[in-house]
mmCIF file of N, CA, C and O and ligand atoms in Angstrom:
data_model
loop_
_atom_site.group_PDB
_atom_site.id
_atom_site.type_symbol
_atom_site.label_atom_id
_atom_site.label_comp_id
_atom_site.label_asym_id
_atom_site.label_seq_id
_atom_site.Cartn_x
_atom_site.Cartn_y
_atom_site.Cartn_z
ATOM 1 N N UNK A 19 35.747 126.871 94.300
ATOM 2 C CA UNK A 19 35.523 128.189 93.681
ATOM 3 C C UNK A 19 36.632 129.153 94.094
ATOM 4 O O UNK A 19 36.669 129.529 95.265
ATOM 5 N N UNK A 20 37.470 129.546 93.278
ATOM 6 C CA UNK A 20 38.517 130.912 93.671
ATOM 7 C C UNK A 20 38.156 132.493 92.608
ATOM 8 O O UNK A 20 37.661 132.621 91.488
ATOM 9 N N UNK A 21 38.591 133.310 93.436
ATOM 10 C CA UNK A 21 38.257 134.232 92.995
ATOM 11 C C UNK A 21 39.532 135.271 93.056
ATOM 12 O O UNK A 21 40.104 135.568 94.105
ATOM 13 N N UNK A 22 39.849 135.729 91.868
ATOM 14 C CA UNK A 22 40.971 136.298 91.844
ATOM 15 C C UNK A 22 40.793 137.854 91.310
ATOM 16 O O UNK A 22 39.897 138.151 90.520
ATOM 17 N N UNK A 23 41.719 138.792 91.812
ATOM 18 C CA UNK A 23 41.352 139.981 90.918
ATOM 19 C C UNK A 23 42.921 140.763 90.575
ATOM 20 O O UNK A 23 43.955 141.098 91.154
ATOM 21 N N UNK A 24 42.385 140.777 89.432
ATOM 22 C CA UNK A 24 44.144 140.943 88.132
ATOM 23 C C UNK A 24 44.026 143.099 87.966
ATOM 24 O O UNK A 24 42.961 143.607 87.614
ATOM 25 N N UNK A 25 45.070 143.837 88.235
ATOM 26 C CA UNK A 25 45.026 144.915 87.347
ATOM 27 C C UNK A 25 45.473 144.920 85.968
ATOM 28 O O UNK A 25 46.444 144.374 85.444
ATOM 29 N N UNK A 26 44.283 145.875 85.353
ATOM 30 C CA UNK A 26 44.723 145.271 83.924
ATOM 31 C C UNK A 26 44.968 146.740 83.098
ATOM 32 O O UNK A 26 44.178 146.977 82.183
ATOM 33 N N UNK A 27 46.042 147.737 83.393
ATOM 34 C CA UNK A 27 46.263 148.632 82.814
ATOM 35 C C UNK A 27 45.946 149.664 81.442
ATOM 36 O O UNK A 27 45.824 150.842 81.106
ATOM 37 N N UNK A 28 45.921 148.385 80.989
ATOM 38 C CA UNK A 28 45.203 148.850 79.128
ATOM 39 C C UNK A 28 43.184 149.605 79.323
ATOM 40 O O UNK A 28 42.647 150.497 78.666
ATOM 41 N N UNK A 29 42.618 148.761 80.459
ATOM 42 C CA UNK A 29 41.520 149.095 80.244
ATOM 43 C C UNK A 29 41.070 150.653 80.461
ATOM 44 O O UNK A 29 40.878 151.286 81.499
ATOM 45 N N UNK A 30 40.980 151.011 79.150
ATOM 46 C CA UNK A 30 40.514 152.688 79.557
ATOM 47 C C UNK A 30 38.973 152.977 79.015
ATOM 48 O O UNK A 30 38.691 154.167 78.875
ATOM 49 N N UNK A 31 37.812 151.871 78.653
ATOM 50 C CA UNK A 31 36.751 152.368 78.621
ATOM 51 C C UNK A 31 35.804 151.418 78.913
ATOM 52 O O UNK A 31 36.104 150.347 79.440
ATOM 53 N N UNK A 32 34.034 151.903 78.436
ATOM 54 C CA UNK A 32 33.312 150.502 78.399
ATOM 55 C C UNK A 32 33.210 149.274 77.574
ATOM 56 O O UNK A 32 32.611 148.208 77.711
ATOM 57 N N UNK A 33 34.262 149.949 76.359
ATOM 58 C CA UNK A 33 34.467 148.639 75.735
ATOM 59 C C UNK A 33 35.023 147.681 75.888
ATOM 60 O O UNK A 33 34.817 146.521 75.531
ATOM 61 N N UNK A 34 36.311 148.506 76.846
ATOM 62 C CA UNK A 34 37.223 147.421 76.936
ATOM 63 C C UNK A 34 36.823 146.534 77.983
ATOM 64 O O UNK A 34 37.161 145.364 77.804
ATOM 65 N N UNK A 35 36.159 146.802 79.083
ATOM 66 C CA UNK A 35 35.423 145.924 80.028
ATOM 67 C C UNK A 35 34.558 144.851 79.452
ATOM 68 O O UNK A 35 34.427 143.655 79.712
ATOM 69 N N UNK A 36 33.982 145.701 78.540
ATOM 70 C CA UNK A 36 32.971 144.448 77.726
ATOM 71 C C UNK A 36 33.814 143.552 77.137
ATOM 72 O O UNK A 36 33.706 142.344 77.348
ATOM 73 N N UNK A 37 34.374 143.870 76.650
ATOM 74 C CA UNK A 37 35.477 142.752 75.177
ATOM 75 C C UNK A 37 36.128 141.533 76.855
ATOM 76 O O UNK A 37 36.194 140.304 76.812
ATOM 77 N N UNK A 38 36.436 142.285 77.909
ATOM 78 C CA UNK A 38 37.252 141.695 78.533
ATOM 79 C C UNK A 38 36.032 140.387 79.010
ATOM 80 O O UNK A 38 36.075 139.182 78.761
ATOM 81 N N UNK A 39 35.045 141.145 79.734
ATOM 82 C CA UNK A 39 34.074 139.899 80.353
ATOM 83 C C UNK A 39 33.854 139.111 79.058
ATOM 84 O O UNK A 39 34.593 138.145 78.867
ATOM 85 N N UNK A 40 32.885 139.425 78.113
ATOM 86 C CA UNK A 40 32.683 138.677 77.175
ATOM 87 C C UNK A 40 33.702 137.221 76.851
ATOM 88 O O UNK A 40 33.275 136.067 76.861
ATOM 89 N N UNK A 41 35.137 137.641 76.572
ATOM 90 C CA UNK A 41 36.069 136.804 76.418
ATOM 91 C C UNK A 41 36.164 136.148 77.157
ATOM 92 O O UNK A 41 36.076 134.955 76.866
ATOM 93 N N UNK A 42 36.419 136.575 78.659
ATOM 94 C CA UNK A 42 37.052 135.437 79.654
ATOM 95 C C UNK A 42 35.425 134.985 80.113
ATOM 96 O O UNK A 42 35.481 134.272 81.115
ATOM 97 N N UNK A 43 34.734 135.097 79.883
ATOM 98 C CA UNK A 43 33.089 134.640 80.276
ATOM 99 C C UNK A 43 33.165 133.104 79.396
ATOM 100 O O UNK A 43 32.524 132.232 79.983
ATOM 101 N N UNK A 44 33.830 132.630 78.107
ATOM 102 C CA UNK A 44 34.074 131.757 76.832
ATOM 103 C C UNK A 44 34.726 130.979 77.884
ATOM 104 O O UNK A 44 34.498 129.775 77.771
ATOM 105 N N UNK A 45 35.600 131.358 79.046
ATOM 106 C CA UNK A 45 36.289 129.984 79.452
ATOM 107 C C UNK A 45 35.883 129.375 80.043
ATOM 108 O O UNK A 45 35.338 129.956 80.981
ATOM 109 N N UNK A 46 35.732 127.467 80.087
ATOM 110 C CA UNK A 46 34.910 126.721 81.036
ATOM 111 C C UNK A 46 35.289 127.152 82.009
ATOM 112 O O UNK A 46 36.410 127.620 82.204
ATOM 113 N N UNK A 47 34.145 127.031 82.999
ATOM 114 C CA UNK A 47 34.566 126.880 84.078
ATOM 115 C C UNK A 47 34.943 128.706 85.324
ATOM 116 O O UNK A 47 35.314 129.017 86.456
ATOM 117 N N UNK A 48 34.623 129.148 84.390
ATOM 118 C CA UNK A 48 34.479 131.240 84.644
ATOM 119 C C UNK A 48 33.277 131.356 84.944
ATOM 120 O O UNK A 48 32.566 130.775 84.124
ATOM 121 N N UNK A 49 32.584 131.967 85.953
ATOM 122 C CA UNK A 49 31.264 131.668 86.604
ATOM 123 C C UNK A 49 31.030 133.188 86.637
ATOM 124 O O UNK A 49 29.847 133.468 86.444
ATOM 125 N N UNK A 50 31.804 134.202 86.821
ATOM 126 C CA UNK A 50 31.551 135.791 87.071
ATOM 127 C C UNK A 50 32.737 136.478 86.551
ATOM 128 O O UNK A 50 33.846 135.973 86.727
ATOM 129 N N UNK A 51 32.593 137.643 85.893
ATOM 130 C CA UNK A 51 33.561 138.333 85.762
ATOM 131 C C UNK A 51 32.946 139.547 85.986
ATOM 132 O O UNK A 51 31.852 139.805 85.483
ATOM 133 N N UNK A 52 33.671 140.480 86.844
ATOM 134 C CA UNK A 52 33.484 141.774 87.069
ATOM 135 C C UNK A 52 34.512 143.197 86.757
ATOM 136 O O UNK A 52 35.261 143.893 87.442
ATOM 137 N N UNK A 53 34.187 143.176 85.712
ATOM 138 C CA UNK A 53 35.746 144.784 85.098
ATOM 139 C C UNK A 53 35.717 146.184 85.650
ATOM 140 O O UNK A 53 34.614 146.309 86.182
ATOM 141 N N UNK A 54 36.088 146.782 85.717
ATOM 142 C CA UNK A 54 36.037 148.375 86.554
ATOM 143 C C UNK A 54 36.821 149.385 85.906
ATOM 144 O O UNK A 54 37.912 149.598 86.435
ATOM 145 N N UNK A 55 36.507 150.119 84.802
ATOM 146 C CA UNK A 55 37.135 151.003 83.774
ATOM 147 C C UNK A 55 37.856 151.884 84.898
ATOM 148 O O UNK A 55 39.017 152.243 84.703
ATOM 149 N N UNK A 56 37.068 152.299 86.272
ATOM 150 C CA UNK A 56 37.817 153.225 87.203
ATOM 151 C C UNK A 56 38.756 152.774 87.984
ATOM 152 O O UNK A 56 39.401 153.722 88.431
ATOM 153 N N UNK A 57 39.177 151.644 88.400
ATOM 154 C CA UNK A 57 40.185 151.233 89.403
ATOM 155 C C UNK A 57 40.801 150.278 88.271
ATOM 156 O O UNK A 57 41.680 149.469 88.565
ATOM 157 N N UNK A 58 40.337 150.395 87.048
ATOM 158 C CA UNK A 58 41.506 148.935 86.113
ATOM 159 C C UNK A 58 41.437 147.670 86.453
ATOM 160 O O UNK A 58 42.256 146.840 86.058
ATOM 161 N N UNK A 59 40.389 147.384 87.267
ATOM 162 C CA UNK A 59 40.687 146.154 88.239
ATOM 163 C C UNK A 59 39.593 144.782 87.243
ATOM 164 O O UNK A 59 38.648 144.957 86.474
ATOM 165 N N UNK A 60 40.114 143.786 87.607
ATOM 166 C CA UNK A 60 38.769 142.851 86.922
ATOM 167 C C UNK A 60 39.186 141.708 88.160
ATOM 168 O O UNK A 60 40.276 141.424 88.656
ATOM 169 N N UNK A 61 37.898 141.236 88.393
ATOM 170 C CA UNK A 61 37.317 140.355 89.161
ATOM 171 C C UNK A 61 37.160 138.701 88.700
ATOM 172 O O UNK A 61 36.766 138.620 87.537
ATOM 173 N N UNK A 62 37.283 137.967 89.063
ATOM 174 C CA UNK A 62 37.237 136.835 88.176
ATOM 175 C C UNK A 62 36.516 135.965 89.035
ATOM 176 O O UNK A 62 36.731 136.320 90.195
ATOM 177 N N UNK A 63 35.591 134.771 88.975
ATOM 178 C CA UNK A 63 35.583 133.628 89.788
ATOM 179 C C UNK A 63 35.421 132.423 88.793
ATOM 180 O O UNK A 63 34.827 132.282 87.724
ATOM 181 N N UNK A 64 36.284 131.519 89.680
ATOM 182 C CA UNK A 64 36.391 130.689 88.651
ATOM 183 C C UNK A 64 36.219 129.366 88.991
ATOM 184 O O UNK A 64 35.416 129.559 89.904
ATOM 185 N N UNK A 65 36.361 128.107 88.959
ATOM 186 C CA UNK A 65 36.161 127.189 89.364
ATOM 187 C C UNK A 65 37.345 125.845 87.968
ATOM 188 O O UNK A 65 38.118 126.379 87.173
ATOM 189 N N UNK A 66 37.235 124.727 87.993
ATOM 190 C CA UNK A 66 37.707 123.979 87.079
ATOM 191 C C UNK A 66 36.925 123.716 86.105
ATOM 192 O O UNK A 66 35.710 123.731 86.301
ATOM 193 N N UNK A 67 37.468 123.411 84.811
ATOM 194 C CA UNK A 67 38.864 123.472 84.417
ATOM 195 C C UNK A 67 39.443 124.888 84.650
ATOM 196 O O UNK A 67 40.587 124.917 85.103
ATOM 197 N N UNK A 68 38.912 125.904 84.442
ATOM 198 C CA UNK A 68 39.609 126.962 84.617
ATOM 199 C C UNK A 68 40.765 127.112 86.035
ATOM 200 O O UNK A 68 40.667 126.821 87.227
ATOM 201 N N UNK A 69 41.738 127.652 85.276
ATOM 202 C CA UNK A 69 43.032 128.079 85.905
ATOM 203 C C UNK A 69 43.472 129.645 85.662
ATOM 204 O O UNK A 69 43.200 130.382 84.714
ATOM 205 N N UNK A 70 44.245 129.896 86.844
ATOM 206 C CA UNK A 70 44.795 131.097 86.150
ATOM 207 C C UNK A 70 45.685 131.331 85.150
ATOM 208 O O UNK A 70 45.757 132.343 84.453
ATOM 209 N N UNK A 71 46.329 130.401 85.111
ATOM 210 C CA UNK A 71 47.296 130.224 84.123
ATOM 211 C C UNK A 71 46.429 130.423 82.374
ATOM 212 O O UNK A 71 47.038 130.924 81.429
ATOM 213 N N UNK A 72 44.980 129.927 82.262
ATOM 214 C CA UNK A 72 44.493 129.821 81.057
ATOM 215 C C UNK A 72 44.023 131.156 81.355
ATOM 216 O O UNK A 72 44.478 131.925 80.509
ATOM 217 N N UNK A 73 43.448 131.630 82.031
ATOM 218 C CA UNK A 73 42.474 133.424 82.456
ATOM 219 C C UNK A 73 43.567 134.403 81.847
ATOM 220 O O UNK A 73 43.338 135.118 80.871
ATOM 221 N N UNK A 74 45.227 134.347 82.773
ATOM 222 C CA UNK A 74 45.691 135.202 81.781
ATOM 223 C C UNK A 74 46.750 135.384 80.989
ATOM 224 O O UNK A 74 47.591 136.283 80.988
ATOM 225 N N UNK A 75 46.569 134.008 80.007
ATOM 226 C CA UNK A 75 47.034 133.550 78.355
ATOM 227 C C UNK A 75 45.388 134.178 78.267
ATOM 228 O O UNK A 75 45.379 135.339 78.675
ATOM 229 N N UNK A 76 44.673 133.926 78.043
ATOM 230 C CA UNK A 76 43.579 134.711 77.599
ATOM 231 C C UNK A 76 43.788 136.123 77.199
ATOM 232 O O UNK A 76 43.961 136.646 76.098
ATOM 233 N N UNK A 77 43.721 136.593 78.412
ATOM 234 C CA UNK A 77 43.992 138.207 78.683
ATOM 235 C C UNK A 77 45.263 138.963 77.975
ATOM 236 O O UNK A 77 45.366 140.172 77.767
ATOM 237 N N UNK A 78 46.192 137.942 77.664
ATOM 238 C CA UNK A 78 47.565 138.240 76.949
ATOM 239 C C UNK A 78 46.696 138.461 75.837
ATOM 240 O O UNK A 78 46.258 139.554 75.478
ATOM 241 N N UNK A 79 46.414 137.028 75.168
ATOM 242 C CA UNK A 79 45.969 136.978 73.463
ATOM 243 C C UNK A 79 45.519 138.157 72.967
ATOM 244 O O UNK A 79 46.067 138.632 71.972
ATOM 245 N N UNK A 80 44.382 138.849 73.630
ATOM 246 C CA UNK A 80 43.153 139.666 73.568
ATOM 247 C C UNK A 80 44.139 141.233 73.249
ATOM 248 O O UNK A 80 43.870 142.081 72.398
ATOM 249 N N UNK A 81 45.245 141.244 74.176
ATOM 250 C CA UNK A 81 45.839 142.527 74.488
ATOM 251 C C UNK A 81 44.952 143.569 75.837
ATOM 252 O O UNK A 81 44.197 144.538 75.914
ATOM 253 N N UNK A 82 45.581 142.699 76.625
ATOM 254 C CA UNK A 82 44.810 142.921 78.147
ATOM 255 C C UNK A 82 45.835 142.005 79.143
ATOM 256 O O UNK A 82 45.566 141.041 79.859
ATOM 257 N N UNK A 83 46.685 142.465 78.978
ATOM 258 C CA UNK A 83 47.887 141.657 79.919
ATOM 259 C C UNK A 83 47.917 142.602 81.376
ATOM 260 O O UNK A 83 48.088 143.808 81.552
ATOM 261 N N UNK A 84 47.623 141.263 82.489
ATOM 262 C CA UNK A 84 48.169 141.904 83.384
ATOM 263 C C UNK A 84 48.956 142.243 83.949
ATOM 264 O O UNK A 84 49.986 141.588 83.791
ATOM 265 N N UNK A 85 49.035 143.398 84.919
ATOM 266 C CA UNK A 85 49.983 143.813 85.357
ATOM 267 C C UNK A 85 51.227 143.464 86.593
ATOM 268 O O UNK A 85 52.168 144.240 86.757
HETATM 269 CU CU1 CU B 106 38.305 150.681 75.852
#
Protein backbone atom coordinates (compact mmCIF):
# COMPACT_ATOMS: atom_id res chain seq x y z
CA UNK A 1 0.00 0.00 0.00
CA UNK A 2 1.66 3.59 -0.86
CA UNK A 3 0.30 6.65 -0.32
CA UNK A 4 1.21 9.64 -2.12
CA UNK A 5 0.10 13.29 -2.02
CA UNK A 6 0.34 15.42 -5.47
CA UNK A 7 -0.37 19.50 -5.45
CA UNK A 8 -2.74 20.04 -7.90
CA UNK A 9 -3.00 23.82 -8.67
CA UNK A 10 -6.08 23.98 -10.96
CA UNK A 11 -8.28 22.82 -8.02
CA UNK A 12 -10.29 25.88 -7.01
CA UNK A 13 -13.66 24.34 -5.81
CA UNK A 14 -16.00 21.42 -4.66
CA UNK A 15 -16.29 20.33 -7.92
CA UNK A 16 -13.18 20.05 -8.80
CA UNK A 17 -12.35 17.74 -5.79
CA UNK A 18 -15.27 15.72 -6.71
CA UNK A 19 -14.50 15.25 -10.56
CA UNK A 20 -10.88 14.58 -9.15
CA UNK A 21 -11.81 11.62 -6.50
CA UNK A 22 -14.51 10.29 -8.62
CA UNK A 23 -11.94 9.80 -11.57
CA UNK A 24 -8.93 8.58 -9.92
CA UNK A 25 -11.40 6.38 -7.51
CA UNK A 26 -12.06 4.36 -11.58
CA UNK A 27 -8.39 3.25 -11.20
CA UNK A 28 -7.74 -0.42 -10.12
CA UNK A 29 -6.21 -0.68 -7.47
CA UNK A 30 -6.93 3.30 -5.75
CA UNK A 31 -8.31 2.40 -2.34
CA UNK A 32 -8.76 6.30 -0.96
CA UNK A 33 -8.59 9.49 -2.37
CA UNK A 34 -8.65 12.55 -0.33
CA UNK A 35 -8.79 16.33 -2.26
CA UNK A 36 -8.52 19.64 -0.26
CA UNK A 37 -9.95 22.73 -2.32
CA UNK A 38 -7.88 24.73 0.66
CA UNK A 39 -4.28 23.50 0.57
CA UNK A 40 -4.72 22.13 -3.40
CA UNK A 41 -3.44 19.05 -2.05
CA UNK A 42 -4.94 15.42 -2.99
CA UNK A 43 -4.13 12.38 -1.13
CA UNK A 44 -3.98 9.16 -2.86
CA UNK A 45 -3.54 5.45 -1.59
CA UNK A 46 -2.93 3.10 -3.76
CA UNK A 47 -1.88 -0.31 -4.05
CA UNK A 48 -1.34 -2.55 -7.60
CA UNK A 49 -1.94 -2.37 -10.48
CA UNK A 50 -2.05 1.12 -9.74
CA UNK A 51 1.09 3.24 -10.25
CA UNK A 52 1.90 6.65 -10.16
CA UNK A 53 2.79 6.90 -13.37
CA UNK A 54 -1.10 5.82 -14.40
CA UNK A 55 -2.63 8.35 -11.19
CA UNK A 56 -0.98 11.19 -12.96
CA UNK A 57 -1.64 10.44 -16.87
CA UNK A 58 -5.00 10.38 -15.27
CA UNK A 59 -4.84 13.68 -13.65
CA UNK A 60 -3.15 15.12 -16.95
CA UNK A 61 -6.18 13.71 -19.21
CA UNK A 62 -8.89 15.21 -16.85
CA UNK A 63 -6.94 18.74 -16.77
CA UNK A 64 -5.61 18.41 -13.20
CA UNK A 65 -1.90 18.15 -13.81
CA UNK A 66 0.34 18.16 -11.14
CA UNK A 67 2.48 20.40 -10.02
CU1 LIG B 1 -13.75 23.57 -9.32
Amino acid sequence: MNTVTYTIPQISCKHCTRTITMELSEIEGVTKVDADVQTKQVTITFEEPATEEIIKQLLGEINYPVA
